[in-house]
XYZ file of C-alpha atoms in Angstrom:
663
model
C 191.069 -100.581 155.973
C 191.770 -98.304 158.958
C 188.109 -98.709 160.021
C 188.665 -102.518 159.879
C 191.671 -102.239 162.004
C 193.962 -103.564 159.305
C 197.406 -102.272 160.195
C 199.929 -104.851 159.209
C 201.310 -105.915 155.832
C 199.984 -109.458 156.366
C 196.550 -108.250 157.203
C 196.597 -105.970 154.106
C 197.647 -108.893 151.909
C 194.933 -111.182 153.202
C 192.320 -108.355 152.695
C 193.385 -107.826 149.053
C 193.246 -111.457 148.344
C 189.931 -111.886 149.979
C 188.292 -109.037 147.937
C 190.037 -110.084 144.806
C 192.469 -107.139 144.507
C 195.417 -109.233 143.251
C 197.371 -106.345 141.908
C 197.477 -104.858 145.353
C 198.436 -108.235 146.853
C 201.128 -108.569 144.388
C 202.588 -105.185 145.289
C 202.928 -106.417 148.838
C 204.384 -109.842 148.005
C 206.930 -108.406 145.496
C 208.235 -105.686 147.801
C 211.562 -107.463 148.287
C 212.258 -107.177 144.528
C 212.261 -103.335 144.576
C 215.301 -102.980 146.741
C 218.596 -101.566 145.372
C 220.134 -104.957 145.524
C 218.091 -108.146 145.011
C 219.490 -111.601 145.729
C 218.612 -114.845 144.306
C 216.807 -116.052 147.450
C 214.567 -113.064 147.346
C 213.230 -114.109 143.944
C 212.805 -117.606 145.271
C 210.901 -116.441 148.279
C 208.573 -114.192 146.339
C 207.811 -116.822 143.689
C 207.168 -119.418 146.408
C 204.728 -117.094 148.179
C 202.942 -116.380 144.812
C 202.673 -120.117 144.145
C 201.210 -120.813 147.572
C 198.751 -118.057 146.948
C 197.841 -119.514 143.625
C 198.892 -116.301 141.791
C 200.628 -118.357 138.943
C 199.928 -115.635 136.316
C 202.109 -113.165 138.268
C 205.116 -115.367 138.326
C 205.925 -114.856 134.600
C 206.947 -111.190 135.189
C 208.999 -112.153 138.186
C 210.786 -114.936 136.103
C 211.619 -112.268 133.377
C 212.985 -109.879 135.980
C 215.056 -112.588 137.647
C 216.593 -113.651 134.259
C 217.507 -110.078 133.316
C 219.055 -109.389 136.788
C 221.309 -112.439 136.747
C 223.890 -112.720 133.955
C 225.825 -115.753 134.713
C 226.295 -118.810 137.059
C 223.946 -121.368 138.393
C 221.411 -118.760 139.462
C 220.678 -118.172 135.833
C 218.403 -121.235 135.620
C 217.205 -121.427 139.314
C 213.884 -120.088 138.280
C 213.320 -123.300 136.259
C 212.478 -125.241 139.537
C 209.588 -122.928 140.246
C 208.398 -123.064 136.725
C 208.427 -126.807 136.826
C 206.367 -126.710 139.981
C 203.716 -124.434 138.410
C 203.531 -126.855 135.439
C 202.832 -129.690 137.794
C 200.206 -127.797 139.889
C 198.384 -126.925 136.710
C 198.458 -130.593 135.537
C 200.865 -129.988 132.660
C 203.481 -132.835 133.207
C 204.776 -132.605 129.544
C 205.585 -128.935 130.129
C 207.291 -129.775 133.486
C 209.199 -132.530 131.707
C 210.562 -130.160 129.044
C 211.541 -127.640 131.792
C 213.662 -130.222 133.671
C 215.118 -131.531 130.460
C 216.184 -127.951 129.652
C 217.871 -127.614 133.071
C 219.667 -130.924 132.660
C 220.919 -129.963 129.148
C 222.122 -126.620 130.449
C 224.054 -128.182 133.205
C 225.631 -130.744 130.860
C 226.677 -128.071 128.484
C 227.879 -125.403 130.856
C 229.003 -127.544 133.840
C 230.025 -130.904 132.293
C 232.334 -131.719 135.247
C 229.791 -130.795 137.914
C 228.608 -134.307 138.751
C 226.371 -133.407 141.719
C 224.421 -130.728 139.605
C 223.805 -133.024 136.808
C 222.913 -136.093 138.973
C 220.518 -133.824 140.887
C 218.768 -132.794 137.713
C 218.572 -136.398 136.645
C 216.945 -137.248 139.952
C 214.416 -134.500 139.397
C 213.606 -135.865 135.895
C 213.164 -139.387 137.068
C 211.214 -138.304 140.125
C 208.820 -136.411 137.771
C 208.401 -139.433 135.586
C 207.596 -141.617 138.614
C 205.103 -139.262 139.892
C 203.216 -138.777 136.774
C 203.404 -142.458 135.728
C 205.366 -142.242 132.451
C 208.433 -143.977 133.399
C 208.034 -146.453 130.514
C 207.634 -143.561 128.119
C 210.643 -141.869 129.529
C 212.700 -144.975 129.235
C 211.710 -145.413 125.568
C 212.599 -141.635 124.901
C 216.090 -141.934 126.677
C 216.828 -145.143 124.603
C 216.216 -143.388 121.461
C 218.557 -140.425 122.248
C 222.111 -140.213 120.921
C 224.444 -142.291 122.994
C 226.437 -140.134 125.548
C 227.815 -140.582 129.091
C 225.064 -138.500 130.733
C 222.188 -140.026 128.674
C 223.450 -143.395 129.758
C 223.354 -142.222 133.413
C 219.820 -140.905 132.884
C 218.837 -144.260 131.411
C 220.433 -145.997 134.325
C 218.428 -144.113 136.883
C 215.290 -144.695 134.775
C 215.783 -148.439 134.672
C 216.567 -148.329 138.377
C 213.455 -146.525 139.426
C 211.347 -148.334 136.828
C 212.429 -151.781 138.128
C 214.012 -152.961 134.863
C 217.153 -154.606 136.367
C 217.916 -156.841 133.366
C 218.016 -153.778 131.012
C 219.989 -151.921 133.611
C 222.560 -154.806 133.850
C 223.024 -154.817 130.072
C 223.628 -151.065 130.142
C 226.082 -151.212 132.900
C 228.112 -153.935 131.010
C 228.209 -151.737 127.985
C 229.579 -148.987 130.302
C 232.228 -151.338 131.639
C 230.548 -151.645 135.077
C 230.201 -155.342 135.271
C 230.508 -155.572 138.976
C 227.476 -153.295 139.566
C 225.542 -155.376 136.953
C 226.307 -158.599 138.889
C 225.468 -156.978 142.195
C 222.070 -155.729 141.104
C 221.072 -158.793 139.297
C 222.008 -160.774 142.370
C 219.894 -158.550 144.770
C 216.945 -158.602 142.408
C 217.112 -162.485 142.120
C 217.496 -162.470 138.340
C 219.665 -165.618 138.475
C 219.303 -166.740 134.783
C 220.729 -163.430 133.544
C 223.235 -163.342 136.324
C 224.452 -166.942 135.460
C 225.133 -165.927 131.823
C 227.464 -163.095 133.008
C 229.152 -165.318 135.548
C 230.171 -167.798 132.739
C 232.827 -165.200 131.852
C 233.970 -164.763 135.514
C 237.295 -166.487 136.656
C 235.851 -167.606 140.034
C 239.301 -168.885 141.126
C 241.065 -165.604 140.436
C 242.097 -163.700 143.486
C 241.276 -160.403 141.599
C 237.540 -161.303 141.690
C 235.837 -159.903 144.773
C 234.326 -162.247 147.297
C 230.881 -160.695 146.799
C 231.096 -161.434 143.126
C 232.065 -165.080 143.906
C 229.088 -165.264 146.368
C 226.716 -163.847 143.649
C 227.826 -166.267 140.960
C 227.618 -169.255 143.422
C 224.002 -168.304 144.188
C 223.254 -167.914 140.396
C 224.586 -171.466 139.803
C 222.668 -172.894 142.592
C 219.387 -171.433 141.171
C 220.199 -172.513 137.613
C 220.707 -176.126 138.570
C 224.366 -176.231 139.393
C 224.186 -176.888 143.049
C 227.423 -178.841 143.410
C 229.343 -176.060 141.678
C 227.770 -173.503 143.953
C 228.823 -175.492 147.011
C 232.504 -175.775 145.744
C 232.514 -171.930 145.306
C 231.106 -171.238 148.765
C 233.324 -173.842 150.501
C 236.410 -172.375 148.880
C 235.758 -168.803 149.957
C 237.322 -169.071 153.446
C 240.827 -169.409 151.885
C 240.365 -165.960 150.533
C 238.897 -164.447 153.694
C 241.651 -165.261 156.237
C 239.286 -166.276 159.026
C 237.026 -163.239 158.533
C 233.838 -163.851 160.677
C 231.679 -161.701 158.385
C 232.597 -163.970 155.455
C 231.562 -167.048 157.337
C 228.302 -165.326 158.244
C 227.631 -164.529 154.646
C 228.356 -168.143 153.559
C 225.958 -169.319 156.349
C 223.261 -166.947 155.104
C 223.553 -168.397 151.628
C 223.249 -171.975 152.783
C 220.426 -170.993 154.973
C 218.628 -169.484 152.038
C 219.253 -172.748 150.019
C 217.818 -174.831 152.937
C 221.131 -176.576 153.518
C 220.997 -176.294 157.171
C 223.901 -178.503 158.105
C 226.416 -176.125 156.157
C 224.512 -173.174 157.446
C 225.055 -174.141 161.017
C 228.683 -175.049 160.377
C 229.643 -171.675 159.036
C 227.464 -169.820 161.552
C 229.398 -171.440 164.332
C 232.623 -170.530 162.605
C 231.437 -166.901 162.413
C 230.638 -166.795 166.063
C 233.880 -168.476 167.181
C 236.174 -166.354 165.042
C 234.885 -162.947 166.244
C 237.477 -160.539 167.589
C 234.858 -158.022 168.589
C 231.270 -158.748 169.564
C 228.824 -158.106 166.780
C 225.108 -158.927 167.450
C 224.370 -159.383 163.755
C 226.735 -162.444 163.472
C 225.103 -164.036 166.595
C 221.730 -163.551 164.906
C 222.807 -165.749 162.029
C 223.151 -168.704 164.331
C 219.788 -167.940 165.951
C 218.118 -167.890 162.482
C 219.734 -171.219 161.678
C 218.509 -172.802 164.927
C 214.928 -171.548 164.252
C 215.122 -172.983 160.685
C 216.161 -176.345 162.075
C 213.127 -176.240 164.402
C 215.438 -176.174 167.389
C 213.457 -173.384 169.281
C 215.009 -174.271 172.663
C 218.562 -173.791 171.417
C 217.667 -170.567 169.702
C 216.138 -169.286 172.936
C 219.214 -170.489 174.855
C 221.459 -168.315 172.647
C 219.146 -165.365 173.033
C 219.019 -165.568 176.729
C 222.529 -166.614 177.650
C 224.028 -163.076 177.871
C 227.804 -162.912 177.364
C 229.833 -161.085 179.915
C 230.829 -158.529 177.324
C 227.214 -157.258 177.183
C 226.547 -154.948 180.110
C 222.791 -155.444 179.486
C 220.787 -157.629 177.077
C 220.807 -156.169 173.679
C 217.507 -155.013 172.185
C 217.745 -157.520 169.322
C 217.433 -160.336 171.687
C 214.247 -158.966 173.175
C 212.964 -158.305 169.610
C 213.473 -161.899 168.580
C 211.757 -163.211 171.676
C 208.666 -160.952 171.067
C 208.635 -162.058 167.483
C 208.057 -165.806 168.432
C 205.647 -164.942 171.147
C 207.958 -165.488 174.068
C 206.713 -162.341 175.818
C 207.481 -163.486 179.379
C 211.163 -164.228 178.557
C 211.476 -160.932 176.628
C 210.132 -159.066 179.655
C 212.712 -160.715 181.863
C 215.479 -159.415 179.715
C 213.763 -155.956 179.606
C 213.687 -155.924 183.412
C 217.483 -156.687 183.416
C 217.944 -153.565 181.255
C 215.667 -151.509 183.440
C 217.523 -152.500 186.671
C 220.751 -151.565 185.109
C 219.467 -148.267 183.774
C 217.722 -147.311 187.070
C 220.930 -148.018 188.887
C 223.229 -146.222 186.490
C 220.864 -143.543 185.081
C 221.333 -144.537 181.579
C 217.901 -144.262 180.231
C 218.993 -143.160 176.742
C 221.277 -146.233 176.176
C 221.006 -147.331 172.670
C 222.197 -150.716 171.460
C 221.753 -152.608 168.275
C 217.959 -152.586 167.476
C 217.087 -149.189 168.975
C 215.829 -148.180 172.416
C 213.550 -150.084 174.982
C 210.610 -147.782 174.072
C 211.107 -148.356 170.349
C 210.744 -152.104 170.764
C 207.731 -151.867 172.961
C 206.093 -149.454 170.522
C 207.106 -151.791 167.617
C 205.221 -154.730 169.056
C 202.497 -152.431 170.463
C 203.293 -153.342 174.031
C 201.797 -150.123 175.254
C 200.684 -151.406 178.617
C 204.164 -152.483 179.522
C 205.558 -149.130 178.242
C 203.002 -147.073 180.281
C 203.738 -149.112 183.409
C 207.503 -148.534 182.917
C 207.079 -144.727 182.443
C 204.867 -144.555 185.586
C 207.405 -146.451 187.640
C 210.080 -144.067 186.532
C 207.847 -141.187 187.349
C 207.245 -142.521 190.872
C 210.977 -142.909 191.468
C 211.956 -139.463 190.056
C 212.861 -136.753 192.641
C 212.756 -134.020 189.903
C 209.412 -132.399 189.466
C 209.945 -131.589 185.684
C 211.143 -135.026 184.888
C 208.279 -136.626 186.935
C 205.705 -134.533 185.096
C 207.316 -135.232 181.698
C 207.156 -139.027 182.291
C 203.633 -138.827 183.435
C 202.579 -136.953 180.209
C 204.370 -139.395 178.088
C 202.672 -142.349 179.935
C 199.235 -140.764 179.558
C 199.812 -140.169 175.844
C 200.821 -143.836 175.288
C 197.870 -144.842 177.483
C 195.464 -143.401 174.958
C 196.617 -146.428 172.711
C 195.090 -148.714 175.244
C 192.090 -146.903 176.716
C 191.107 -143.320 177.429
C 190.096 -144.281 180.840
C 193.698 -145.024 181.741
C 194.876 -141.649 180.458
C 192.310 -139.955 182.668
C 193.503 -141.819 185.740
C 197.224 -141.055 185.055
C 196.556 -137.247 184.459
C 194.324 -136.963 187.524
C 196.842 -138.767 189.692
C 199.724 -136.548 188.676
C 198.030 -133.254 187.779
C 194.673 -133.292 189.552
C 191.177 -133.245 188.235
C 191.475 -129.778 186.733
C 195.199 -129.634 185.672
C 197.168 -126.334 185.097
C 199.575 -127.897 182.672
C 198.452 -127.291 179.056
C 199.775 -130.681 177.947
C 197.823 -132.444 180.727
C 194.642 -130.449 179.772
C 194.982 -131.398 176.185
C 195.483 -135.220 176.881
C 192.574 -135.076 179.471
C 190.468 -133.324 176.942
C 191.245 -135.814 174.236
C 190.554 -138.775 176.502
C 187.243 -137.342 177.798
C 186.094 -136.780 174.230
C 186.903 -140.401 173.359
C 184.867 -141.463 176.365
C 181.941 -139.195 175.185
C 182.308 -137.244 178.422
C 181.962 -133.888 176.445
C 180.616 -131.697 179.228
C 183.497 -132.410 181.555
C 185.957 -131.857 178.691
C 184.351 -128.502 178.130
C 184.946 -127.539 181.824
C 188.533 -128.573 181.531
C 189.354 -126.873 178.261
C 187.281 -123.703 178.391
C 189.241 -120.632 178.374
C 192.443 -122.478 177.247
C 194.607 -120.440 174.931
C 196.451 -123.013 172.876
C 195.460 -123.898 169.422
C 195.083 -127.611 170.193
C 192.979 -126.980 173.193
C 190.529 -124.825 171.185
C 190.237 -127.410 168.512
C 189.464 -130.184 171.064
C 187.094 -127.773 172.853
C 185.171 -127.399 169.571
C 185.012 -131.183 169.134
C 183.532 -131.393 172.652
C 180.819 -128.771 171.817
C 179.946 -130.745 168.619
C 179.825 -133.821 170.921
C 176.946 -132.357 173.000
C 175.128 -131.030 169.956
C 175.943 -127.384 170.512
C 177.116 -126.661 166.908
C 176.769 -122.989 167.378
C 179.207 -122.646 170.192
C 181.669 -125.049 168.365
C 181.378 -122.974 165.217
C 182.117 -119.814 167.182
C 185.247 -121.367 168.473
C 186.354 -122.430 164.996
C 185.760 -118.885 163.661
C 187.756 -117.318 166.566
C 190.469 -119.743 165.990
C 190.802 -118.586 162.343
C 190.809 -114.986 163.485
C 194.257 -115.636 165.014
C 195.506 -118.391 162.758
C 195.181 -117.818 158.974
C 198.047 -119.935 157.697
C 197.376 -122.692 155.219
C 197.637 -125.582 157.778
C 195.201 -123.844 160.192
C 192.580 -123.663 157.402
C 193.135 -127.345 156.539
C 192.688 -128.305 160.247
C 189.592 -126.282 160.587
C 188.048 -127.540 157.357
C 188.754 -131.068 158.498
C 187.084 -130.576 161.908
C 183.959 -129.005 160.204
C 183.674 -131.681 157.556
C 184.075 -134.424 160.167
C 181.183 -132.961 162.107
C 179.086 -132.372 158.982
C 179.149 -128.530 159.259
C 179.201 -128.193 155.563
C 177.603 -124.727 155.345
C 180.269 -123.185 157.485
C 182.927 -125.354 155.851
C 181.868 -124.096 152.505
C 182.191 -120.353 153.676
C 185.547 -121.000 155.096
C 186.630 -123.040 152.095
C 185.766 -120.169 149.822
C 188.004 -117.768 151.898
C 190.714 -120.384 152.164
C 190.804 -120.667 148.311
C 191.127 -116.924 147.985
C 194.067 -116.809 150.377
C 195.769 -120.085 149.586
C 194.698 -120.914 145.975
C 197.937 -122.890 145.323
C 197.354 -125.416 148.225
C 196.356 -128.847 146.989
C 195.074 -129.671 150.521
C 192.730 -126.594 150.415
C 191.599 -127.686 147.035
C 190.478 -131.015 148.378
C 188.989 -129.955 151.684
C 187.080 -127.022 150.011
C 185.871 -129.327 147.353
C 184.394 -131.789 149.859
C 182.899 -128.864 151.795
C 181.163 -127.502 148.615
C 179.793 -130.953 147.781
C 178.385 -131.348 151.337
C 176.793 -127.795 151.195
C 174.976 -128.640 147.922
C 177.431 -127.106 145.339
C 178.449 -130.313 143.617
C 179.727 -128.747 140.341
C 182.381 -126.548 141.972
C 183.134 -129.199 144.574
C 183.677 -132.032 142.130
C 185.845 -129.779 140.004
C 188.215 -129.186 142.980
C 188.109 -132.917 144.094
C 189.064 -134.023 140.545
C 191.693 -131.382 140.312
C 193.216 -132.688 143.588
C 193.068 -136.313 142.366
C 194.687 -135.550 139.074
C 197.611 -133.447 140.298
C 200.586 -135.497 141.243
C 202.801 -132.861 143.010
C 201.323 -133.960 146.325
C 200.749 -137.684 146.248
C 198.906 -137.984 149.552
C 196.338 -135.469 148.547
C 195.814 -137.281 145.173
C 195.337 -140.597 147.097
C 192.950 -138.919 149.646
C 190.839 -137.423 146.737
C 190.586 -140.764 144.980
C 189.468 -142.353 148.367
C 186.869 -139.691 148.863
C 185.700 -140.070 145.209
C 185.301 -143.771 145.498
C 183.424 -143.509 148.840
C 181.155 -140.746 147.514
C 180.165 -142.822 144.520
C 178.571 -145.416 146.891
C 175.939 -142.989 147.947
C 174.773 -142.581 144.323
C 175.294 -145.265 141.689
C 178.808 -146.650 141.838
C 178.250 -148.368 138.497
C 177.716 -144.962 136.836
C 181.157 -143.802 138.092
C 182.719 -147.108 136.982
C 181.259 -146.764 133.444
C 182.374 -143.030 133.271
C 185.865 -144.081 134.398
C 186.090 -146.778 131.773
C 184.896 -144.361 129.052
C 187.464 -141.767 130.087
C 190.183 -144.443 130.061
C 189.603 -145.499 126.540
C 189.452 -141.823 125.357
C 192.468 -141.231 123.166
C 192.633 -137.687 124.580
C 193.014 -138.848 128.169
C 196.617 -138.355 129.395
C 198.611 -141.332 130.680
C 198.665 -140.171 134.368
C 194.815 -139.841 134.314
C 194.590 -143.386 132.932
C 196.516 -144.688 136.021
C 194.222 -142.677 138.326
C 191.056 -143.913 136.613
C 192.098 -147.572 137.064
C 192.957 -146.845 140.815
C 189.569 -145.213 141.202
C 187.833 -148.175 139.646
C 189.475 -150.671 141.894
C 188.657 -148.549 145.019
C 184.991 -148.511 143.949
C 184.959 -152.229 143.306
C 186.461 -152.795 146.718
C 183.901 -150.708 148.486
C 181.114 -152.461 146.515
C 182.418 -155.766 148.081
C 183.763 -156.968 144.782
C 187.214 -157.689 146.324
C 188.279 -160.236 143.700
C 187.448 -157.838 140.978
C 189.370 -155.067 142.590
C 192.425 -157.325 143.064
C 192.090 -158.174 139.255
C 192.025 -154.444 138.385
C 195.190 -153.929 140.582
C 196.909 -156.913 138.671
C 195.959 -155.236 135.460
C 197.603 -151.977 136.622
C 200.859 -153.830 137.281
C 200.761 -155.251 133.693
C 199.807 -151.992 131.872
C 202.212 -149.935 134.068
C 205.054 -152.506 134.805
C 207.571 -149.761 135.710
C 205.437 -148.236 138.354
C 205.892 -149.070 141.973
C 202.617 -147.679 142.985
C 200.657 -150.379 141.234
C 202.518 -153.097 142.907
C 202.093 -151.337 146.257
C 198.366 -151.200 145.778
C 198.182 -154.840 144.987
C 200.120 -155.647 148.129
C 197.758 -153.607 150.247
C 194.633 -155.264 148.707
C 196.008 -158.659 149.344
C 196.784 -157.565 152.894
C 193.333 -156.109 153.578
C 191.782 -159.250 152.173
C 193.698 -161.296 154.732
C 195.624 -163.122 151.922
C 198.907 -162.994 153.913
C 200.889 -165.278 151.683
C 199.998 -163.401 148.525
C 200.638 -160.107 150.244
C 204.124 -161.459 151.332
C 204.963 -162.577 147.808
C 204.214 -159.138 146.454
C 206.221 -157.466 149.170
C 209.190 -159.621 148.155
C 208.559 -158.833 144.520
C 208.569 -155.155 145.185
C 211.786 -155.496 147.085
C 213.464 -157.419 144.255
C 212.077 -155.239 141.448
C 212.436 -151.769 142.980
C 214.842 -152.066 145.857
C 217.659 -154.000 144.299
C 220.010 -150.972 144.507
C 219.865 -151.215 148.416
C 221.799 -153.906 150.320
C 220.280 -154.502 153.789
C 222.698 -157.254 154.636
C 225.458 -156.308 157.028
C 228.816 -155.185 155.742
C 232.116 -155.874 157.187
């Protein structure tokens, strides 16, 4: 090793891993455990490093040492979190489930009054069930358990994440939590079930909360008792003592019913009874005007800025952009800019975010770039001017690379000294296919980003040898997990599969526990003509659920790769695997997702959508299936159906959140 110039612990560790001397690598990683006094975090750090390096078989001994060193307290079971992670990474969700259940039971037994510990374990349990697509099975299991307070809380969370609000409501009522049951049924739009509960609610009682009265009124409206609903809503002000937020809530309900006269009446009451300005209340009246088709009145409200507003609030500008009144929206923006320029309050935030936020939200990058450039021109501070120019150049890339080039050259010259300017100029030139000039700009640059863009430029002119040299030299200085992922991505994108395969082999030796490395290396191996090993890694990436993004990307690659061969063969294989009794539940979910992706890529969009619908039927408690269906409708430009699924997802899975304003 001395001849190789290896003189640091990190270099030694990488050497041992690269040549397969795992015992020597373990000796370095586990050094913190050989001190006179070893703390809990030392065990955590060592195990975390072993997992990242893929040395799962060495973790067992560390777990045993940890258990023997700690005699009492919470640390006694801290190792279970790492055990659970290993079980997930090795595709053993049942084992992971047992580990979390053990942790949960231990806390309930030893810390029955430690609410936060137990709830955290419940969240872990439910999160695992959601990731591995067995929420329905977990619900059945929890329902069969002996009744207890904490089992009910577990079941409550499973129902919540699984979108079973009716079962949740029944459970809450059995736990004497009727108000929560009413609240959740109301938000989920389960009005028939809500109406049944409301029959036993004394609407006229002052002890019943206003929110409960509103919920019951809405339930009655949707179950054919509109007159009763009106009576309840119209009687609410006597309990609210002129509260503008109550008027606004009543207006919202009438607006949702389509009763615009009453909606306008209570919206006006809300606005007129305000003691302190609140943009949310004024927005109710704007929504009513739009619903009435009175766009001119809505715009008048939006543009008549009250004296209490120093500058027009962002929400006004947002509403105007939404209805396509860009010119009017810009006039309000200019009023803000004039005020900010005069008072140097560029970071003034109001209801709705900042000026930049709203322009980005509506993709008004040309306006944003022009604004930043103007501020740069007016700035007397060199650092601020350069910073504003860089930000403008970055946003300009969203419009055109040519604009970015002009901005950089104007403020930093044709060969800028600033690294940020070099990087942006290099990116823009590569997008413009001006690779030779990009090389001149970036050659000799020391930053990692510059070297990666420089490699892309060399690939662009067809000089793969020089690009590959840059990639190799980059890895000589950066051997962390993310650097390997970045390099493999660049090589794969440029079809440098042989080198990618070599680097992937090394990456797997150094970072064998990385799901991203599995996928990138697998793709590289397939491209380099080693399909057996490559597909093993791609499938391993697809069927693990610890890192969902990796699983999704693996399934995308799998579906696209099948197009090059015979996609029908992959479909037939997936269906055969699906009906196999030995195929675990999470794989069944993935196989159906793979099938719909293949069908979509084959142009069989309706078949893909039907497959997604089937997923929502077979896995009714899984949000992912509904999200997939929503995306397919959106990609098929079936906006109405996509919006319907969006609303269904909100009602089914987001009913625990209330996005309406509170008092």
